[in-house]
Amino acid sequence: MIARAFAALAAALLFLVLATANAGGYRYGVSDQAFYIPALARSIDASLFPRDAPVLAPQQRAWLGDDVVAAVSRVVPVDLPAMAGGLYVATLLLLAGAVVYFLRGLKASWWAVAAGLAIASLRHRIPETGANTLEGYFHPRVLAFAIGLWALGFAVRLRFVPALALTAAAAVVHPTTALWMGIVVIVAACWRVSPRTALPIVLIGAALAVWFGVSGPRMDDVWLAVIAEKGYLFPLTWPAWAWTINLSYPIVLWLIYSRRVTMGRTMPGEAGLIAATLILMLGFLVSLPLTALHVTIAVQLQITRVLWVLDGVTLLYLAWWAVDDVAAGVGLRWRGAAASLLFIASFVRGWYVVTIDTPRPLVARALPADDWTAAMRFLQSQPVGIHVLADPGHAWMYGSSVRVAALRDTVLESVKDTAMAIYDRNVAMRVGERVQALEGFASLPDDRLREIASRYHADVLVFDRSRPLDFPVLFENARFVIYDVR
């Protein structure tokens, strides 16, 4: 028992390190956390972001996780960097456990389970969907996927009540990811009762899709222009190579399942699981005309993310096939060799990512101690209502957004604001107008900057000190100057 517990702990720690390395190292406050951190902060302290609340609100209304954190904060203090780090670790450990539970539900050998963990540690993007299997920061979507994979493990064992309970829990964390996992669980449960019961679900879904296509509201050209760069929303514009990979998931999955049938290795809940994933793929294909017609709800649901579910299930089936079929067919000792090779590949790739491709520490649990963070710390010390004008691309240029690093309103953060524009037309109009007004920001003359600050009621301007501006200086360091533009 002690030896087994030690082995499980060692495997979990190894997965944690490899997954983090392959994701480019853990970093706080980057990428999609440009929404999640301000949303959490605003739930804890409602006085924050008085100007940017309309931008955050549409996506925040669909997310229940911030309400949970706000409730916790009323009992115990919440430190956002510590919480994000803890949730990141919990996400990866839950994901590792889900991989083990799912594969053991298929009666995979422990060597196949090891192979599945190695594959799961290899971060990759589902082609053209905008979704990565892992992120180098806490993302609710990955946590919801981990919980959903546990639900699929229960479904394979015909334990549908806990499976549905887990998908409900995942819905609190990330609603759309839970939705796709929930569809798989529900269809698998219906399939267990009788395969014929799945047919009405498909027909009802198709009928609803047609109804939405005919009568549902659609995004107009002005709205679409703001989110045009989000190509993952519109699958019919994807290149052929992306379609080739994404369409291969159901084919590979079916072939491996057929092989398991031939070998007599299938489990009681497996047929329903496979049928459900194939129906999920069918639902994605049915949605293609809806996104092409720019039906609002179809675009906002980002139905392309169902391919992540197929990717995850298919890769775990591949782990079983590679180890318990191909390698075992050569000789039982080759199963260990196959799993070891996959772990070596994960280690080498992770080492390459964090030492050569994007050299950085494996873990950065707080914002870096650099000039940008110092400038943001000064702004955080200012009144809550202060409105910050900075380069629209500041989040990717300097590593974190004003909303994350300073917890203050900003006129525009172009990368995340255009993503949040997906969920509300008014937000899209606001973002589109500001993108146009701030174009060429770094080279705008003083009088134009003064006019922009006046138009959007900005209080301060953050600018690179390499170009001095004719405004009163509030703060400066080696790289940035914060000007008073009131």
PDB file of N, CA and C in Angstrom, residues 223-258:
ATOM      1  N   TRP A 223     -20.569  44.241 -36.070  1.00  0.00           N
ATOM      2  CA  TRP A 223     -20.160  43.351 -34.977  1.00  0.00           C
ATOM      3  C   TRP A 223     -19.088  42.394 -35.462  1.00  0.00           C
ATOM      4  N   LEU A 224     -19.323  41.799 -36.621  1.00  0.00           N
ATOM      5  CA  LEU A 224     -18.370  40.825 -37.163  1.00  0.00           C
ATOM      6  C   LEU A 224     -17.011  41.457 -37.444  1.00  0.00           C
ATOM      7  N   ALA A 225     -16.998  42.720 -37.840  1.00  0.00           N
ATOM      8  CA  ALA A 225     -15.726  43.377 -38.148  1.00  0.00           C
ATOM      9  C   ALA A 225     -14.831  43.451 -36.913  1.00  0.00           C
ATOM     10  N   VAL A 226     -15.438  43.580 -35.728  1.00  0.00           N
ATOM     11  CA  VAL A 226     -14.649  43.686 -34.494  1.00  0.00           C
ATOM     12  C   VAL A 226     -14.011  42.348 -34.138  1.00  0.00           C
ATOM     13  N   ILE A 227     -14.713  41.241 -34.394  1.00  0.00           N
ATOM     14  CA  ILE A 227     -14.212  39.921 -34.013  1.00  0.00           C
ATOM     15  C   ILE A 227     -13.658  39.149 -35.202  1.00  0.00           C
ATOM     16  N   ALA A 228     -13.415  39.847 -36.303  1.00  0.00           N
ATOM     17  CA  ALA A 228     -12.985  39.179 -37.532  1.00  0.00           C
ATOM     18  C   ALA A 228     -11.696  38.393 -37.357  1.00  0.00           C
ATOM     19  N   GLU A 229     -10.799  38.879 -36.462  1.00  0.00           N
ATOM     20  CA  GLU A 229      -9.514  38.200 -36.276  1.00  0.00           C
ATOM     21  C   GLU A 229      -9.661  36.873 -35.535  1.00  0.00           C
ATOM     22  N   LYS A 230     -10.823  36.608 -34.938  1.00  0.00           N
ATOM     23  CA  LYS A 230     -11.062  35.350 -34.222  1.00  0.00           C
ATOM     24  C   LYS A 230     -11.529  34.290 -35.219  1.00  0.00           C
ATOM     25  N   GLY A 231     -10.619  33.859 -36.074  1.00  0.00           N
ATOM     26  CA  GLY A 231     -10.970  32.913 -37.134  1.00  0.00           C
ATOM     27  C   GLY A 231     -11.458  31.576 -36.638  1.00  0.00           C
ATOM     28  N   TYR A 232     -11.110  31.218 -35.390  1.00  0.00           N
ATOM     29  CA  TYR A 232     -11.542  29.929 -34.856  1.00  0.00           C
ATOM     30  C   TYR A 232     -13.054  29.857 -34.693  1.00  0.00           C
ATOM     31  N   LEU A 233     -13.733  31.002 -34.754  1.00  0.00           N
ATOM     32  CA  LEU A 233     -15.185  31.010 -34.594  1.00  0.00           C
ATOM     33  C   LEU A 233     -15.914  30.545 -35.841  1.00  0.00           C
ATOM     34  N   PHE A 234     -15.242  30.550 -36.979  1.00  0.00           N
ATOM     35  CA  PHE A 234     -15.910  30.301 -38.254  1.00  0.00           C
ATOM     36  C   PHE A 234     -15.216  29.159 -38.995  1.00  0.00           C
ATOM     37  N   PRO A 235     -15.597  27.923 -38.718  1.00  0.00           N
ATOM     38  CA  PRO A 235     -14.878  26.745 -39.240  1.00  0.00           C
ATOM     39  C   PRO A 235     -14.804  26.659 -40.757  1.00  0.00           C
ATOM     40  N   LEU A 236     -15.791  27.186 -41.457  1.00  0.00           N
ATOM     41  CA  LEU A 236     -15.771  27.050 -42.915  1.00  0.00           C
ATOM     42  C   LEU A 236     -14.646  27.856 -43.554  1.00  0.00           C
ATOM     43  N   THR A 237     -13.994  28.706 -42.767  1.00  0.00           N
ATOM     44  CA  THR A 237     -12.842  29.453 -43.285  1.00  0.00           C
ATOM     45  C   THR A 237     -11.528  28.753 -42.975  1.00  0.00           C
ATOM     46  N   TRP A 238     -11.580  27.616 -42.280  1.00  0.00           N
ATOM     47  CA  TRP A 238     -10.352  26.912 -41.903  1.00  0.00           C
ATOM     48  C   TRP A 238      -9.645  26.334 -43.125  1.00  0.00           C
ATOM     49  N   PRO A 239      -8.319  26.221 -43.079  1.00  0.00           N
ATOM     50  CA  PRO A 239      -7.585  25.593 -44.182  1.00  0.00           C
ATOM     51  C   PRO A 239      -7.817  24.085 -44.214  1.00  0.00           C
ATOM     52  N   ALA A 240      -7.472  23.479 -45.348  1.00  0.00           N
ATOM     53  CA  ALA A 240      -7.729  22.045 -45.543  1.00  0.00           C
ATOM     54  C   ALA A 240      -6.980  21.183 -44.532  1.00  0.00           C
ATOM     55  N   TRP A 241      -5.752  21.583 -44.164  1.00  0.00           N
ATOM     56  CA  TRP A 241      -4.975  20.753 -43.240  1.00  0.00           C
ATOM     57  C   TRP A 241      -5.664  20.645 -41.883  1.00  0.00           C
ATOM     58  N   ALA A 242      -6.306  21.744 -41.435  1.00  0.00           N
ATOM     59  CA  ALA A 242      -6.997  21.717 -40.146  1.00  0.00           C
ATOM     60  C   ALA A 242      -8.204  20.795 -40.209  1.00  0.00           C
ATOM     61  N   TRP A 243      -8.924  20.848 -41.311  1.00  0.00           N
ATOM     62  CA  TRP A 243     -10.073  19.959 -41.480  1.00  0.00           C
ATOM     63  C   TRP A 243      -9.631  18.502 -41.535  1.00  0.00           C
ATOM     64  N   THR A 244      -8.510  18.249 -42.178  1.00  0.00           N
ATOM     65  CA  THR A 244      -8.010  16.870 -42.278  1.00  0.00           C
ATOM     66  C   THR A 244      -7.737  16.290 -40.896  1.00  0.00           C
ATOM     67  N   ILE A 245      -7.081  17.075 -40.039  1.00  0.00           N
ATOM     68  CA  ILE A 245      -6.767  16.594 -38.690  1.00  0.00           C
ATOM     69  C   ILE A 245      -8.031  16.444 -37.859  1.00  0.00           C
ATOM     70  N   ASN A 246      -8.882  17.459 -37.873  1.00  0.00           N
ATOM     71  CA  ASN A 246     -10.068  17.424 -37.023  1.00  0.00           C
ATOM     72  C   ASN A 246     -11.068  16.347 -37.437  1.00  0.00           C
ATOM     73  N   LEU A 247     -11.167  16.088 -38.723  1.00  0.00           N
ATOM     74  CA  LEU A 247     -12.074  15.028 -39.184  1.00  0.00           C
ATOM     75  C   LEU A 247     -11.498  13.635 -38.936  1.00  0.00           C
ATOM     76  N   SER A 248     -10.206  13.573 -38.644  1.00  0.00           N
ATOM     77  CA  SER A 248      -9.600  12.257 -38.392  1.00  0.00           C
ATOM     78  C   SER A 248      -9.946  11.720 -37.008  1.00  0.00           C
ATOM     79  N   TYR A 249     -10.338  12.598 -36.075  1.00  0.00           N
ATOM     80  CA  TYR A 249     -10.634  12.134 -34.717  1.00  0.00           C
ATOM     81  C   TYR A 249     -11.692  11.032 -34.686  1.00  0.00           C
ATOM     82  N   PRO A 250     -12.876  11.268 -35.251  1.00  0.00           N
ATOM     83  CA  PRO A 250     -13.883  10.195 -35.174  1.00  0.00           C
ATOM     84  C   PRO A 250     -13.476   8.939 -35.934  1.00  0.00           C
ATOM     85  N   ILE A 251     -12.700   9.103 -37.009  1.00  0.00           N
ATOM     86  CA  ILE A 251     -12.273   7.938 -37.791  1.00  0.00           C
ATOM     87  C   ILE A 251     -11.312   7.082 -36.972  1.00  0.00           C
ATOM     88  N   VAL A 252     -10.302   7.719 -36.382  1.00  0.00           N
ATOM     89  CA  VAL A 252      -9.326   6.990 -35.562  1.00  0.00           C
ATOM     90  C   VAL A 252     -10.019   6.349 -34.361  1.00  0.00           C
ATOM     91  N   LEU A 253     -10.910   7.093 -33.735  1.00  0.00           N
ATOM     92  CA  LEU A 253     -11.618   6.578 -32.567  1.00  0.00           C
ATOM     93  C   LEU A 253     -12.436   5.344 -32.922  1.00  0.00           C
ATOM     94  N   TRP A 254     -13.122   5.401 -34.038  1.00  0.00           N
ATOM     95  CA  TRP A 254     -13.941   4.252 -34.467  1.00  0.00           C
ATOM     96  C   TRP A 254     -13.076   3.049 -34.803  1.00  0.00           C
ATOM     97  N   LEU A 255     -11.951   3.283 -35.462  1.00  0.00           N
ATOM     98  CA  LEU A 255     -11.077   2.171 -35.824  1.00  0.00           C
ATOM     99  C   LEU A 255     -10.518   1.470 -34.582  1.00  0.00           C
ATOM    100  N   ILE A 256     -10.105   2.248 -33.589  1.00  0.00           N
ATOM    101  CA  ILE A 256      -9.562   1.634 -32.371  1.00  0.00           C
ATOM    102  C   ILE A 256     -10.665   0.917 -31.601  1.00  0.00           C
ATOM    103  N   TYR A 257     -11.838   1.518 -31.540  1.00  0.00           N
ATOM    104  CA  TYR A 257     -12.954   0.849 -30.870  1.00  0.00           C
ATOM    105  C   TYR A 257     -13.295  -0.464 -31.580  1.00  0.00           C
ATOM    106  N   SER A 258     -13.285  -0.443 -32.912  1.00  0.00           N
ATOM    107  CA  SER A 258     -13.558  -1.673 -33.672  1.00  0.00           C
ATOM    108  C   SER A 258     -12.509  -2.741 -33.370  1.00  0.00           C
TER     109      SER A 258
END
